[in-house]
Short mmCIF file of C-alpha atoms and ligand atoms in Angstrom, two decimals:
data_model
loop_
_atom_site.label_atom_id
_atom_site.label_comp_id
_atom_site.label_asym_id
_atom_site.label_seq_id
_atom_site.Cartn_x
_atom_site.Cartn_y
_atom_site.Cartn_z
CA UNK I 1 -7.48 24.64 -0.49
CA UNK I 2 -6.45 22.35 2.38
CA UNK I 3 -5.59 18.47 1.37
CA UNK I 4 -3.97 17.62 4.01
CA UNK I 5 -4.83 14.22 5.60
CA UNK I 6 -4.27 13.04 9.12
CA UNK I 7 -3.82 8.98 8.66
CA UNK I 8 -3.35 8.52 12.44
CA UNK I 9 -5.33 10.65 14.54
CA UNK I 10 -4.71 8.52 17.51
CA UNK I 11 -1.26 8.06 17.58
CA UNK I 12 0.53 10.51 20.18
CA UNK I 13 2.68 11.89 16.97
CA UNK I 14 0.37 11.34 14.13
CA UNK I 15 0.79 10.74 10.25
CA UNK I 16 0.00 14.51 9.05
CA UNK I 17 0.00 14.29 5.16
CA UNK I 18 -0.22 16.90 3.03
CA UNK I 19 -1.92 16.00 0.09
CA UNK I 20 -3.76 12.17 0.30
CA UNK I 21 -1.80 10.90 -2.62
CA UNK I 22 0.47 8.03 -2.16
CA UNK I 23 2.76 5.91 -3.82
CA UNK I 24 2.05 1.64 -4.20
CA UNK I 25 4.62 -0.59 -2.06
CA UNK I 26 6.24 -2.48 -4.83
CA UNK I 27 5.82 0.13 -7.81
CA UNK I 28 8.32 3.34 -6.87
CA UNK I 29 11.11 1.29 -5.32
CA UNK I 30 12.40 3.12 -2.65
CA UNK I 31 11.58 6.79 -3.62
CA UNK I 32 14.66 7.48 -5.94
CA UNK I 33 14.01 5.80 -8.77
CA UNK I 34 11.29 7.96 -10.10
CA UNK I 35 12.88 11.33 -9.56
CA UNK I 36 13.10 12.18 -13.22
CA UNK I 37 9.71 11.97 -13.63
CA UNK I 38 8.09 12.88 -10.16
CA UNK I 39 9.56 15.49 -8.01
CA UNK I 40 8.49 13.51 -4.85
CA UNK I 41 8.56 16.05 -2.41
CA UNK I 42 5.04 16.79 -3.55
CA UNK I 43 3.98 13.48 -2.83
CA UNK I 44 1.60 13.11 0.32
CA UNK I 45 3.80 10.06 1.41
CA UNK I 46 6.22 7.40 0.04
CA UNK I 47 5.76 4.07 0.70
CA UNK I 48 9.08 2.03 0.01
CA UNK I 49 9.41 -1.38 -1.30
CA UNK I 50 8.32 -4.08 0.56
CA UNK I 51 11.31 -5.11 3.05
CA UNK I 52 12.71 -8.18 5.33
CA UNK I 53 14.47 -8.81 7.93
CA UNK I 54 16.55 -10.52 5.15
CA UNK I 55 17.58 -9.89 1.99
CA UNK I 56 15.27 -11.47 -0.79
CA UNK I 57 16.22 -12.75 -4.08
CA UNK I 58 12.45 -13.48 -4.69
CA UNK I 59 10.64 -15.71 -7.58
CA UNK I 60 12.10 -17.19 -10.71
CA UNK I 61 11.04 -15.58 -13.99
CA UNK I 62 8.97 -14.50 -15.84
CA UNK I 63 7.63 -12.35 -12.35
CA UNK I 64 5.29 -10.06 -14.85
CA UNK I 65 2.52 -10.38 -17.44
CA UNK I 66 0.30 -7.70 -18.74
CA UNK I 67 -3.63 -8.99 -19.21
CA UNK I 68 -6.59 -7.12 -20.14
CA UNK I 69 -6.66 -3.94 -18.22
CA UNK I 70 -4.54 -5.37 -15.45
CA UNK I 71 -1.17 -6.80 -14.63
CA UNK I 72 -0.05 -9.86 -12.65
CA UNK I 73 3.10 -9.75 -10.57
CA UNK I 74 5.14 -12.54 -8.53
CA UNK I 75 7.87 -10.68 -7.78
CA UNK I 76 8.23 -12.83 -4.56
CA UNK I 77 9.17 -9.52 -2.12
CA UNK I 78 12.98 -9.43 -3.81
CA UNK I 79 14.24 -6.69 -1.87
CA UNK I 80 17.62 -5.79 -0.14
CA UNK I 81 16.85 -6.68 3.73
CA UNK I 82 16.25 -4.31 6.87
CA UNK I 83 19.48 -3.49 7.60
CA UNK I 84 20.73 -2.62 4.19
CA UNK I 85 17.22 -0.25 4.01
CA UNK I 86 18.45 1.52 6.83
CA UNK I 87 21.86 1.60 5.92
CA UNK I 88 21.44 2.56 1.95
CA UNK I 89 18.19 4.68 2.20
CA UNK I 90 17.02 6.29 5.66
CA UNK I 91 19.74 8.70 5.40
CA UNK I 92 18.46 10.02 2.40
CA UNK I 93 14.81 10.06 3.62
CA UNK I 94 15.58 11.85 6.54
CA UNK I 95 16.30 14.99 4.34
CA UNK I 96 13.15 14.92 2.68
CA UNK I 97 10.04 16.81 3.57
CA UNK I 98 7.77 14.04 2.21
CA UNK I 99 6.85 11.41 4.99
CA UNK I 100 8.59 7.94 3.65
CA UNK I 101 6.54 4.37 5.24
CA UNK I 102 8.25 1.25 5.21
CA UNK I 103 6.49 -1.51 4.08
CA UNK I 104 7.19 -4.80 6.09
CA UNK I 105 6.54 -8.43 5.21
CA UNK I 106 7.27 -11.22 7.47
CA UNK I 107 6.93 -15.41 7.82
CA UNK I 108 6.46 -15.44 11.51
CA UNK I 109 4.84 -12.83 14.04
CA UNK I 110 8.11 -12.70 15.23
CA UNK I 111 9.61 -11.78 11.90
CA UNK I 112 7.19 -8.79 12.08
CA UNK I 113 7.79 -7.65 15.17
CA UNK I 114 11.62 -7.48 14.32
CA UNK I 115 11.20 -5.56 11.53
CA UNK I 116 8.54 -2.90 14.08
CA UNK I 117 11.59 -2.79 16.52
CA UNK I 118 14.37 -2.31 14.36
CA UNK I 119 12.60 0.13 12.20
CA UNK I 120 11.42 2.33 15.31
CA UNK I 121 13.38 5.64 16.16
CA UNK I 122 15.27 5.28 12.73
CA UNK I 123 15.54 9.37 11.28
CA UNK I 124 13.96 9.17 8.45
CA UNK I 125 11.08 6.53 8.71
CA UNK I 126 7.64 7.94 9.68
CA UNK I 127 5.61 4.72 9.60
CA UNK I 128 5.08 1.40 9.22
CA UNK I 129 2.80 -0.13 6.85
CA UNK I 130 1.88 -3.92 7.72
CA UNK I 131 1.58 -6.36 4.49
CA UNK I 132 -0.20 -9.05 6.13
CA UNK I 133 -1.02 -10.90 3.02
CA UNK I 134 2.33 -12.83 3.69
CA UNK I 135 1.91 -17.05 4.38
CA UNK I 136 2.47 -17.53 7.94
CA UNK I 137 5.27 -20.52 7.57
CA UNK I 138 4.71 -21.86 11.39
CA UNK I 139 1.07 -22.05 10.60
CA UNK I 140 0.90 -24.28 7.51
CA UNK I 141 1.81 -21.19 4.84
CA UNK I 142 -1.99 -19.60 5.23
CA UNK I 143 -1.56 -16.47 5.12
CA UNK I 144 -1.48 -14.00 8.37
CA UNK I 145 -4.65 -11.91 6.21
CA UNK I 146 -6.76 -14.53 5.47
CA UNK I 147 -7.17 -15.04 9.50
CA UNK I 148 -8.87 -12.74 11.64
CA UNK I 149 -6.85 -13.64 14.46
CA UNK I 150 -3.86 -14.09 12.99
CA UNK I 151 -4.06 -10.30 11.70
CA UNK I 152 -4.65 -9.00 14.91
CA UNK I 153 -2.29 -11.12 16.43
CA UNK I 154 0.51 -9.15 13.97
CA UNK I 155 -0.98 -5.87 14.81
CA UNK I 156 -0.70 -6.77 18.28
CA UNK I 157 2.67 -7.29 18.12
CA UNK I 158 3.94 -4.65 15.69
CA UNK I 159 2.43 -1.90 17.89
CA UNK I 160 4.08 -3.04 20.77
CA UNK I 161 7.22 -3.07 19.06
CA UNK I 162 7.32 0.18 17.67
CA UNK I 163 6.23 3.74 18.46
CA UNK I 164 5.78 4.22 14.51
CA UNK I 165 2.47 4.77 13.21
CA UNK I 166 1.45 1.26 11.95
CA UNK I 167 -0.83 0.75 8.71
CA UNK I 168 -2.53 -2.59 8.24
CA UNK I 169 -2.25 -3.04 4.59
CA UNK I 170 -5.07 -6.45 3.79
CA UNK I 171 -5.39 -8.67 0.86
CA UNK I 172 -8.58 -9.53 -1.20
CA UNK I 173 -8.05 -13.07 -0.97
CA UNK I 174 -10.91 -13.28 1.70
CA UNK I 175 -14.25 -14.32 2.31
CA UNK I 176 -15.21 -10.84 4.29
CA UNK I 177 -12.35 -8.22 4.26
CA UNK I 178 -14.49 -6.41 6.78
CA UNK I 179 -14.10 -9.00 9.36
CA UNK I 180 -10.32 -8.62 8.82
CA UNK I 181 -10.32 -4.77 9.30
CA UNK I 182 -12.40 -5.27 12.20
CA UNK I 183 -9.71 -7.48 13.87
CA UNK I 184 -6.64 -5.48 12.81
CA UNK I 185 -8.84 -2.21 14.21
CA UNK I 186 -9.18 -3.59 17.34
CA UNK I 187 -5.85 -5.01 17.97
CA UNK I 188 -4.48 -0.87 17.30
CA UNK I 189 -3.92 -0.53 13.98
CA UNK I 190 -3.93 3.20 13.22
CA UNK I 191 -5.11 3.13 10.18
CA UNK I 192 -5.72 0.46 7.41
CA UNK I 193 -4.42 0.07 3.78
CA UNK I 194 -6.76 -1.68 1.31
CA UNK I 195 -6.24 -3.69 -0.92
CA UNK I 196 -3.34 -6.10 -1.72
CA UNK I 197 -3.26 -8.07 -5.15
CA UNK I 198 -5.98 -10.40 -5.91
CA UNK I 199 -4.79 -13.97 -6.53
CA UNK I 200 -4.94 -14.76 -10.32
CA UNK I 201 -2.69 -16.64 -13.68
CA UNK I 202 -2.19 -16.88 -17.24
CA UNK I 203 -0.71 -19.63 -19.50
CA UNK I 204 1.33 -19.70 -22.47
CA UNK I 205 -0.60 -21.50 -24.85
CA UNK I 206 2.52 -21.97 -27.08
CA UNK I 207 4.43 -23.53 -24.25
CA UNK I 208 1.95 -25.09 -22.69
CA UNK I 209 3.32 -23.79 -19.45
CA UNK I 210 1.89 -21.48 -16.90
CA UNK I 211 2.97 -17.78 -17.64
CA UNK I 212 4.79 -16.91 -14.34
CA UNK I 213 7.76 -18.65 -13.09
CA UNK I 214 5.82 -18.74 -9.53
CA UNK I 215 2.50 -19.80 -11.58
CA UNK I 216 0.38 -17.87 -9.81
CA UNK I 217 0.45 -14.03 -9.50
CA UNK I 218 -1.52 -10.74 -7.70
CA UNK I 219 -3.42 -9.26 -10.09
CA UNK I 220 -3.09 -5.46 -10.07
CA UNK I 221 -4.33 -2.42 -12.45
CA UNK I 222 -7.65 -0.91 -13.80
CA UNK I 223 -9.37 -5.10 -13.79
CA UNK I 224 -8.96 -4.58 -9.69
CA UNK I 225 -10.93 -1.16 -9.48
CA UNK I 226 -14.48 -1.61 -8.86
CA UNK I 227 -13.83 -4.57 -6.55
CA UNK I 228 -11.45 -2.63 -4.39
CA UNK I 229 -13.38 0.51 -4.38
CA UNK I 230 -16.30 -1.98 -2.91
CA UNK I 231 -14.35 -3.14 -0.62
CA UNK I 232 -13.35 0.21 0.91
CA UNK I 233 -16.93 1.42 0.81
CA UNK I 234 -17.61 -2.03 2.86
CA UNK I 235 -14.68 -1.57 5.41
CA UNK I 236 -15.56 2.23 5.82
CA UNK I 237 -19.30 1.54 6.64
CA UNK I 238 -17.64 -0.39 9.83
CA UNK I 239 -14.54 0.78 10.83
CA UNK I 240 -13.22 4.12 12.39
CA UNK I 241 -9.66 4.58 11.76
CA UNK I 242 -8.57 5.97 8.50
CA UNK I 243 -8.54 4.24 5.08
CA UNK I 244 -6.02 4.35 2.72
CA UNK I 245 -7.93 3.10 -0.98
CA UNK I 246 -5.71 1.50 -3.16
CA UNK I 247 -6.02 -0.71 -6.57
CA UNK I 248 -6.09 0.53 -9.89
CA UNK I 249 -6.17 4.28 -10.00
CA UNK I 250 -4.88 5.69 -12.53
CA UNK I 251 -6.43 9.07 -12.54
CA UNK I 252 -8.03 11.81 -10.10
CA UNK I 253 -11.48 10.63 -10.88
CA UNK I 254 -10.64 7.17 -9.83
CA UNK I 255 -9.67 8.61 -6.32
CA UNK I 256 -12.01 10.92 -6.20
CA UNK I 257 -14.22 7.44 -6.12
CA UNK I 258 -11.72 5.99 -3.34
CA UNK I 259 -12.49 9.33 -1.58
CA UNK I 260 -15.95 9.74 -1.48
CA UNK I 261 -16.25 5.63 -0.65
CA UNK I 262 -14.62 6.58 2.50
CA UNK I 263 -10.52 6.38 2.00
CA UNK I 264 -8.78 9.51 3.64
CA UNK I 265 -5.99 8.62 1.76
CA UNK I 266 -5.04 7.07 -1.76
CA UNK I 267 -1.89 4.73 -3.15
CA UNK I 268 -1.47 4.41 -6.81
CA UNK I 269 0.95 1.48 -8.38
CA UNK I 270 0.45 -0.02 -11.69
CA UNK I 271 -0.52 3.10 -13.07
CA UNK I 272 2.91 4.32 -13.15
CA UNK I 273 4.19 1.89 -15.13
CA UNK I 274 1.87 3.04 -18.10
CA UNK I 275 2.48 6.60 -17.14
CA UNK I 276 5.05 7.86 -14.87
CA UNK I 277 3.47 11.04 -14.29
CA UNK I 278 0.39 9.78 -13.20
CA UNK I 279 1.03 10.47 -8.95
CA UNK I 280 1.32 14.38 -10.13
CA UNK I 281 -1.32 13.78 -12.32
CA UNK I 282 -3.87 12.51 -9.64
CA UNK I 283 -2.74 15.04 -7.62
CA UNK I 284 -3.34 17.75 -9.73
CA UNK I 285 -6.79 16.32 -10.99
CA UNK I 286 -8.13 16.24 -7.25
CA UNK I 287 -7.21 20.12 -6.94
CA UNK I 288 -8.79 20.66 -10.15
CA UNK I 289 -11.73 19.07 -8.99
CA UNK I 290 -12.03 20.71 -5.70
CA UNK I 291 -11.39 23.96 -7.35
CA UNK I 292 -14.21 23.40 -9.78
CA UNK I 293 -16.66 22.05 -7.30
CA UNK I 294 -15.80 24.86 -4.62
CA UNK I 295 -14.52 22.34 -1.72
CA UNK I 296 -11.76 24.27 0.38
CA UNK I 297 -11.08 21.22 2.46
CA UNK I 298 -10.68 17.50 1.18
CA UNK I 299 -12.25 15.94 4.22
CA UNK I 300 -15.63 17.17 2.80
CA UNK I 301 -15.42 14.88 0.18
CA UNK I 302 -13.78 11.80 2.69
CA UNK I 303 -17.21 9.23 2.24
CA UNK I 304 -19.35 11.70 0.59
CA UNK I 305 -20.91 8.71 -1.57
CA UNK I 306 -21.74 7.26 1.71
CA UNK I 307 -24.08 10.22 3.21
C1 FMN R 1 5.26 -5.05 -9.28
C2 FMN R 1 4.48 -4.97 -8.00
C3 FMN R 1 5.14 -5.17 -6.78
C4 FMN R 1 4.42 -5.09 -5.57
N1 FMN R 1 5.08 -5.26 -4.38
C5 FMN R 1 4.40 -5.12 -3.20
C6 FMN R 1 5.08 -5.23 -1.94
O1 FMN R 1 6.30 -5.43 -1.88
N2 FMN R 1 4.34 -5.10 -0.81
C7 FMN R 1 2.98 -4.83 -0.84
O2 FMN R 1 2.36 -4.71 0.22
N3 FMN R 1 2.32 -4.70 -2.02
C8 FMN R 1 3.00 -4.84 -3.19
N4 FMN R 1 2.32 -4.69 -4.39
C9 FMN R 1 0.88 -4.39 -4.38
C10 FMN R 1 0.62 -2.89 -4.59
O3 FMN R 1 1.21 -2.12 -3.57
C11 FMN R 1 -0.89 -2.60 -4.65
O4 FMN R 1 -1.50 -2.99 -3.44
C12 FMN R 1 -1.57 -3.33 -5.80
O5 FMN R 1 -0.74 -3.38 -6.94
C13 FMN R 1 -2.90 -2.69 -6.20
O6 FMN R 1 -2.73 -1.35 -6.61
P1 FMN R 1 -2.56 -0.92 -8.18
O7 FMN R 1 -3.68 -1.57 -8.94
O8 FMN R 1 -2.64 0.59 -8.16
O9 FMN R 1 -1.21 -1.41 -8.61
C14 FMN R 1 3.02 -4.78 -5.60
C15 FMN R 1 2.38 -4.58 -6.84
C16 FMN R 1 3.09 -4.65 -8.03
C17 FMN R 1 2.37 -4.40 -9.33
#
């Protein structure tokens, strides 16, 4: 059976995976911490942590708090900074067979294109994966992904800055994420991750006080599913360059949905953090599947729903 996925067919290198399963930004660190549970080098690709041009200390606590069938997060992008990434962890990366992406998060189109520049030619890194759901400080604080043109205008200038493949990863937050993918698609984004957290809170009713330190979180976990599977079917229906489906799988038969609603590729995150195994176990559910339903080669099921 063939599984491999390309995630940039028209980038001059490419983004061959191997198998379409991929890790969360945000929910396997930076591809070490799991290793007693996942031998990663099955993995179709890693993607790290999201990372700055700066170290973050990110939001006060609480940053967590499990609700029904979900889990909100305001971690606030704590992470150790670009040059520390490529310092501490590239090295490491460059050994391994499976493809590592960095996730990048910036304040300014400038910030972003930094990060594209300093990131590109580094051993180690294969690609770049774009977190545009990030407030644009010059503008106000609205975020880059909530702005047609101010996600292409990031795409724009993280492709010229790098020769990495570049991902587009969006947020829900949005009237019409198909308008965004559109933009980001045009501007030369190879491929497109979707989606982000959706915007949500809790309170304490003993305290009277919001749950989260930051007040309000990104809701992630099973709750998200059918909303980002939607979306994906939505953004496939329109755009050409790949899909990478993302929000709330937990098992092969939830991206076996991703799949056949267009997504070449899959990321799971929260699921982990219920059960650690649960990459392999996605992995090993989609060969399962293919082996039951007689499919040699994955891209037969990549939008079957949609035929
Ligand atoms: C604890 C936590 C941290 C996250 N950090 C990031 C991040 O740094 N950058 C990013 O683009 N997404 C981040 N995300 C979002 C996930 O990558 C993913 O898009 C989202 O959680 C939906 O997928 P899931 O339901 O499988 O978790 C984070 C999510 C969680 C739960």
């Amino acid at each position: 059976m063939n599984l491999a996925v390309q995630l940039a067919p028209a980038h001059p290198r490419g983004l061959l995976l191997k198998n379409p399963v991929m890790t969360a930004s945000g929910t396997f660190g930076y591809g070490t911490e799991y290793a007693s549970f996942v031998d990663t080098q099955r993995l179709g690709a890693i993607v790290c942590k999201g990372t700055t041009l700066k170290p973050r200390e990110g939001n006060p606590q609480p940053r967590m708090k499990e609700t029904p069938a979900g889990l909100l997060n305001a971690i606030g992008l704590q992470n150790i900074g670009v040059e520390a990434l490529i310092k501490e962890k590239t090295p490491l990366w460059a050994s391994w067979q499976v493809p590592v992406i960095v996730n990048i998060a910036g304040e300014s189109v400038d910030d972003y294109a930094k990060l594209a520049s300093r990131l590109d030619g580094v051993a180690g890194v294969s690609g770049l994966e774009v977190n545009i759901g990030c407030p644009n400080v010059k503008a106000g604080g609205m975020e880059f992904g909530k702005d047609p043109k101010a996600a292409a205008t990031v795409t724009r200038a993280v492709k010229a800055a790098t020769s990495l493949p570049v991902i587009v990863k969006l947020t829900p937050n949005v009237t019409d994420i198909v308008e965004i993918a559109l933009a980001v698609s045009e501007a030369g984004a190879d491929a497109v991750c979707l989606i982000n957290t959706l915007r949500g809170m809790a309170i304490d009713i003993d305290t009277r006080k919001p749950s989260l330190g930051n007040i309000c979180g990104g809701l992630s976990g099973p709750a998200i599913k059918p909303i980002a599977l939607y979306m994906v079917y939505e953004v496939a229906g329109q755009v050409k360059i790949p899909i990478v489906g993302c929000g709330g799988i937990s098992s092969a038969e939830d991206a076996l949905e991703f799949i056949m609603a267009g997504a070449s590729a899959i990321e799971v995150g929260t699921a982990q953090f219920v059960n650690p195994r649960a990459l392999l176990d996605v992995l090993e559910g989609i060969e399962r599947f293919m082996q039951k339903e007689g499919v040699n080669e994955l891209s037969e099921l990549i939008g079957a729903a949609r035929h």
